[in-house]
Short mmCIF file of N, CA and C in Angstrom, two decimals:
data_model
loop_
_atom_site.label_atom_id
_atom_site.label_comp_id
_atom_site.label_asym_id
_atom_site.label_seq_id
_atom_site.Cartn_x
_atom_site.Cartn_y
_atom_site.Cartn_z
N MET A 1 -18.35 1.57 -9.86
CA MET A 1 -16.98 1.01 -9.23
C MET A 1 -15.42 1.65 -9.59
N LYS A 2 -16.14 2.71 -10.39
CA LYS A 2 -14.78 3.46 -11.06
C LYS A 2 -14.17 4.24 -9.77
N LYS A 3 -15.05 4.67 -8.68
CA LYS A 3 -14.73 5.09 -7.54
C LYS A 3 -13.97 4.82 -6.22
N LEU A 4 -13.82 3.18 -7.08
CA LEU A 4 -13.68 2.22 -5.92
C LEU A 4 -12.38 2.08 -6.26
N HIS A 5 -12.36 1.71 -7.19
CA HIS A 5 -10.74 1.51 -7.89
C HIS A 5 -9.58 3.09 -7.14
N LEU A 6 -10.33 4.09 -8.08
CA LEU A 6 -9.87 5.57 -7.29
C LEU A 6 -9.07 5.09 -6.00
N GLY A 7 -10.46 5.63 -5.50
CA GLY A 7 -10.26 5.61 -3.74
C GLY A 7 -9.50 4.19 -3.74
N PHE A 8 -8.64 3.50 -3.73
CA PHE A 8 -7.96 2.01 -2.86
C PHE A 8 -6.99 2.22 -3.91
N GLY A 9 -6.51 2.65 -5.40
CA GLY A 9 -5.80 3.30 -5.78
C GLY A 9 -4.14 4.11 -5.30
N ILE A 10 -5.91 6.00 -4.78
CA ILE A 10 -5.10 6.64 -4.19
C ILE A 10 -4.62 6.19 -3.50
N ALA A 11 -5.20 5.80 -2.02
CA ALA A 11 -5.19 5.46 -0.74
C ALA A 11 -3.62 3.79 -0.35
N ALA A 12 -3.29 3.13 -1.84
CA ALA A 12 -2.30 2.46 -2.37
C ALA A 12 -0.71 3.18 -2.33
N VAL A 13 -1.08 4.96 -3.52
CA VAL A 13 0.06 5.66 -3.99
C VAL A 13 -0.06 6.51 -1.94
N CYS A 14 -0.39 6.55 -1.82
CA CYS A 14 -0.56 7.88 -0.17
C CYS A 14 0.58 6.60 0.51
N VAL A 15 0.21 4.80 0.53
CA VAL A 15 0.74 4.79 1.88
C VAL A 15 2.37 4.13 1.04
N PHE A 16 2.60 3.70 -0.40
CA PHE A 16 3.80 3.85 -0.85
C PHE A 16 4.48 5.24 -0.69
N ALA A 17 4.40 5.86 -1.01
CA ALA A 17 4.71 7.62 -1.00
C ALA A 17 5.16 8.14 0.77
N ALA A 18 4.04 7.46 1.91
CA ALA A 18 5.12 7.65 2.96
C ALA A 18 6.11 6.61 3.86
N GLY A 19 6.06 5.75 2.96
CA GLY A 19 7.33 5.08 2.97
C GLY A 19 8.52 5.44 2.98
N LEU A 20 8.33 5.60 1.20
CA LEU A 20 8.98 6.16 0.74
C LEU A 20 10.16 8.02 1.39
N ILE A 21 9.33 8.62 1.85
CA ILE A 21 9.40 9.68 2.77
C ILE A 21 9.83 9.04 3.85
N HIS A 22 9.21 8.42 4.68
CA HIS A 22 9.93 7.67 6.00
C HIS A 22 11.36 7.70 5.72
N GLY A 23 11.26 6.11 5.22
CA GLY A 23 12.63 5.86 4.38
C GLY A 23 13.91 7.08 4.13
N ALA A 24 13.45 8.11 3.18
CA ALA A 24 14.32 9.48 3.27
C ALA A 24 15.07 9.75 4.21
N ILE A 25 13.72 10.62 4.95
CA ILE A 25 14.07 11.60 6.15
C ILE A 25 15.13 9.96 7.51
N ALA A 26 14.93 8.86 7.32
CA ALA A 26 15.91 7.43 7.79
C ALA A 26 17.31 7.88 7.78
N TRP A 27 16.66 7.64 6.24
CA TRP A 27 18.58 7.43 5.79
C TRP A 27 19.03 9.40 5.67
N ILE A 28 18.48 10.35 5.95
CA ILE A 28 19.20 11.38 6.39
C ILE A 28 19.23 11.55 7.53
N VAL A 29 18.75 11.48 8.55
CA VAL A 29 19.78 11.81 9.74
C VAL A 29 20.80 10.47 10.03
N ALA A 30 19.95 9.33 9.82
CA ALA A 30 21.53 8.23 10.07
C ALA A 30 23.46 8.53 9.10
N GLU A 31 22.69 9.60 8.64
CA GLU A 31 23.64 10.00 7.14
C GLU A 31 24.31 11.19 8.43
N MET A 32 23.68 11.70 8.81
CA MET A 32 23.81 12.68 9.89
C MET A 32 24.50 12.70 11.40
N THR A 33 24.16 11.65 11.55
CA THR A 33 23.47 10.42 13.05
C THR A 33 25.20 9.45 13.08
N TRP A 34 25.13 9.34 12.35
CA TRP A 34 25.68 8.01 11.97
C TRP A 34 27.51 7.23 12.70
N ASP A 35 27.71 6.43 13.88
CA ASP A 35 29.23 6.50 13.78
C ASP A 35 30.00 4.49 13.56
N PRO A 36 30.60 5.16 11.65
CA PRO A 36 30.65 3.33 11.82
C PRO A 36 31.53 2.53 13.38
N TYR A 37 31.62 3.48 13.74
CA TYR A 37 32.53 2.92 15.02
C TYR A 37 31.93 1.36 15.77
N LEU A 38 30.89 1.82 15.43
CA LEU A 38 29.72 1.92 17.00
C LEU A 38 28.73 0.64 15.62
N THR A 39 28.73 0.72 14.32
CA THR A 39 27.56 -0.51 13.93
C THR A 39 28.52 -1.13 12.85
N SER A 40 28.49 -2.45 12.16
CA SER A 40 28.51 -2.29 9.85
C SER A 40 27.57 -1.58 9.70
N PHE A 41 26.83 -1.98 10.24
CA PHE A 41 25.58 -1.45 8.97
C PHE A 41 25.98 -0.43 8.29
N PRO A 42 26.06 -0.14 7.00
CA PRO A 42 26.01 0.90 6.17
C PRO A 42 24.70 2.04 6.27
N ALA A 43 25.25 3.51 5.87
CA ALA A 43 23.87 4.35 6.98
C ALA A 43 23.15 4.14 5.46
N TRP A 44 22.43 4.05 4.06
CA TRP A 44 21.83 3.27 3.92
C TRP A 44 20.69 2.43 4.11
N ALA A 45 20.82 1.84 4.99
CA ALA A 45 19.97 0.53 5.84
C ALA A 45 18.95 1.43 6.45
N ALA A 46 19.55 2.22 6.77
CA ALA A 46 18.68 3.18 7.60
C ALA A 46 16.83 3.69 6.86
N PHE A 47 17.81 3.42 5.67
CA PHE A 47 16.59 3.72 3.92
C PHE A 47 15.66 2.91 3.93
N VAL A 48 16.46 1.43 3.87
CA VAL A 48 15.59 0.26 3.47
C VAL A 48 14.71 -0.40 5.11
N LEU A 49 15.06 -0.16 5.64
CA LEU A 49 14.54 -1.01 6.99
C LEU A 49 12.94 -0.91 7.36
N PRO A 50 12.89 0.62 7.10
CA PRO A 50 10.56 0.73 7.42
C PRO A 50 10.25 0.41 5.72
N LEU A 51 10.51 -0.02 4.97
CA LEU A 51 10.25 -0.20 3.63
C LEU A 51 9.30 -1.74 3.99
N PRO A 52 9.66 -2.08 4.91
CA PRO A 52 8.67 -3.93 4.06
C PRO A 52 7.79 -3.29 4.92
N PHE A 53 7.86 -3.10 5.96
CA PHE A 53 6.36 -2.37 7.01
C PHE A 53 4.94 -1.79 6.46
N TYR A 54 6.00 -1.04 5.03
CA TYR A 54 4.71 -0.13 3.77
C TYR A 54 5.09 -0.76 3.09
N ALA A 55 5.17 -1.84 2.89
CA ALA A 55 5.09 -2.74 1.74
C ALA A 55 3.66 -3.83 2.08
N LEU A 56 4.19 -4.19 2.82
CA LEU A 56 2.50 -4.67 4.53
C LEU A 56 1.44 -3.47 3.90
N GLY A 57 1.78 -2.72 3.95
CA GLY A 57 0.62 -1.78 4.30
C GLY A 57 -0.15 -1.16 3.10
N VAL A 58 1.24 -1.61 1.58
CA VAL A 58 -0.07 -1.54 0.87
C VAL A 58 -0.48 -2.84 0.00
N ALA A 59 0.58 -4.30 1.17
CA ALA A 59 -0.87 -5.27 0.44
C ALA A 59 -1.87 -5.55 1.03
N ALA A 60 -2.02 -4.82 2.16
CA ALA A 60 -2.53 -5.08 2.90
C ALA A 60 -4.44 -3.98 2.38
N VAL A 61 -3.63 -2.82 1.66
CA VAL A 61 -4.51 -2.18 1.39
C VAL A 61 -5.21 -2.80 -0.10
N LEU A 62 -3.84 -3.10 -1.04
CA LEU A 62 -5.06 -4.12 -1.95
C LEU A 62 -5.76 -5.35 -1.95
N LEU A 63 -4.93 -5.69 -0.39
CA LEU A 63 -6.86 -6.82 -0.31
C LEU A 63 -7.58 -6.51 -0.11
N ALA A 64 -7.62 -4.97 0.94
CA ALA A 64 -9.38 -4.64 1.61
C ALA A 64 -9.32 -5.18 -0.15
N TRP A 65 -8.44 -3.69 -1.23
CA TRP A 65 -9.68 -3.77 -2.73
C TRP A 65 -10.10 -4.77 -3.62
N LEU A 66 -9.20 -5.73 -3.54
CA LEU A 66 -9.58 -7.09 -3.80
C LEU A 66 -11.50 -7.79 -3.83
N ALA A 67 -11.07 -7.84 -1.59
CA ALA A 67 -12.60 -8.02 -1.05
C ALA A 67 -13.41 -6.95 -0.94
N ALA A 68 -12.92 -5.97 -1.51
CA ALA A 68 -13.87 -4.45 -2.11
C ALA A 68 -14.87 -5.36 -3.14
N TRP A 69 -14.09 -5.67 -3.87
CA TRP A 69 -14.06 -5.10 -5.56
C TRP A 69 -14.91 -6.54 -5.46
N GLY A 70 -14.70 -7.41 -5.29
CA GLY A 70 -15.78 -8.94 -4.87
C GLY A 70 -16.85 -8.98 -4.40
N ILE A 71 -17.22 -7.85 -2.92
CA ILE A 71 -18.39 -7.81 -2.66
C ILE A 71 -19.59 -6.88 -4.16
N THR A 72 -18.72 -6.09 -4.09
CA THR A 72 -19.88 -4.93 -5.17
C THR A 72 -19.45 -6.03 -6.70
N LYS A 73 -18.76 -6.69 -7.58
CA LYS A 73 -19.21 -7.11 -8.20
C LYS A 73 -20.64 -8.37 -7.39
N GLY A 74 -20.16 -9.33 -6.67
CA GLY A 74 -21.30 -9.99 -6.46
C GLY A 74 -22.37 -9.56 -6.41
N VAL A 75 -22.47 -8.30 -5.49
CA VAL A 75 -24.27 -8.18 -5.34
C VAL A 75 -24.56 -6.68 -6.74
N LYS A 76 -23.44 -6.69 -7.41
CA LYS A 76 -24.08 -6.06 -9.27
C LYS A 76 -25.47 -7.28 -9.61
N LYS A 77 -24.25 -7.93 -9.58
CA LYS A 77 -24.27 -9.72 -10.21
C LYS A 77 -25.66 -10.52 -9.37
N ASN A 78 -26.52 -10.16 -8.37
CA ASN A 78 -27.28 -10.27 -7.78
C ASN A 78 -28.23 -10.05 -7.64
N ARG A 79 -28.13 -8.54 -8.40
CA ARG A 79 -29.03 -7.58 -8.39
C ARG A 79 -29.67 -7.53 -10.68
N CYS A 80 -29.12 -8.71 -10.80
CA CYS A 80 -28.74 -8.75 -12.40
C CYS A 80 -30.02 -10.19 -12.46
N LYS A 81 -29.75 -10.63 -12.16
CA LYS A 81 -30.58 -11.62 -11.35
C LYS A 81 -31.46 -12.03 -11.24
N LYS A 82 -32.16 -11.10 -10.36
CA LYS A 82 -32.54 -10.29 -9.45
C LYS A 82 -34.05 -9.86 -10.72
N GLN A 83 -33.45 -8.99 -11.47
CA GLN A 83 -34.55 -8.06 -12.72
C GLN A 83 -34.56 -9.48 -14.12
N ASP A 84 -33.42 -10.13 -14.03
CA ASP A 84 -34.03 -11.10 -15.02
C ASP A 84 -34.80 -11.98 -14.69
N GLY A 85 -35.37 -11.71 -13.18
CA GLY A 85 -36.66 -12.84 -12.58
C GLY A 85 -37.76 -12.37 -12.80
N VAL A 86 -38.33 -10.82 -12.42
CA VAL A 86 -38.98 -9.93 -13.02
C VAL A 86 -39.14 -10.28 -14.10
N LEU A 87 -38.28 -10.26 -15.31
CA LEU A 87 -38.86 -9.18 -16.37
C LEU A 87 -39.53 -10.67 -16.58
N SER A 88 -39.53 -11.94 -16.66
CA SER A 88 -39.53 -13.08 -17.10
C SER A 88 -40.87 -13.61 -16.61
#
């Protein structure tokens, strides 16, 4: 069970880190190429725009973790009930 939590935790952190790195690179590129006469967006908006999509990715990983945790918990309960029936 600890490996399950660790695996999904690492996956969620990796998606979060990828989002921050992507946002930072987008911000750096935007700062270098931004023309304030062409758009009213500030340059830091390039950092913020990809973040909701990575947040959805983290939510998907956490939802998959919740489903896997529920399945493994149900399987463990089912095994315990079968063992109790054999011992009785």
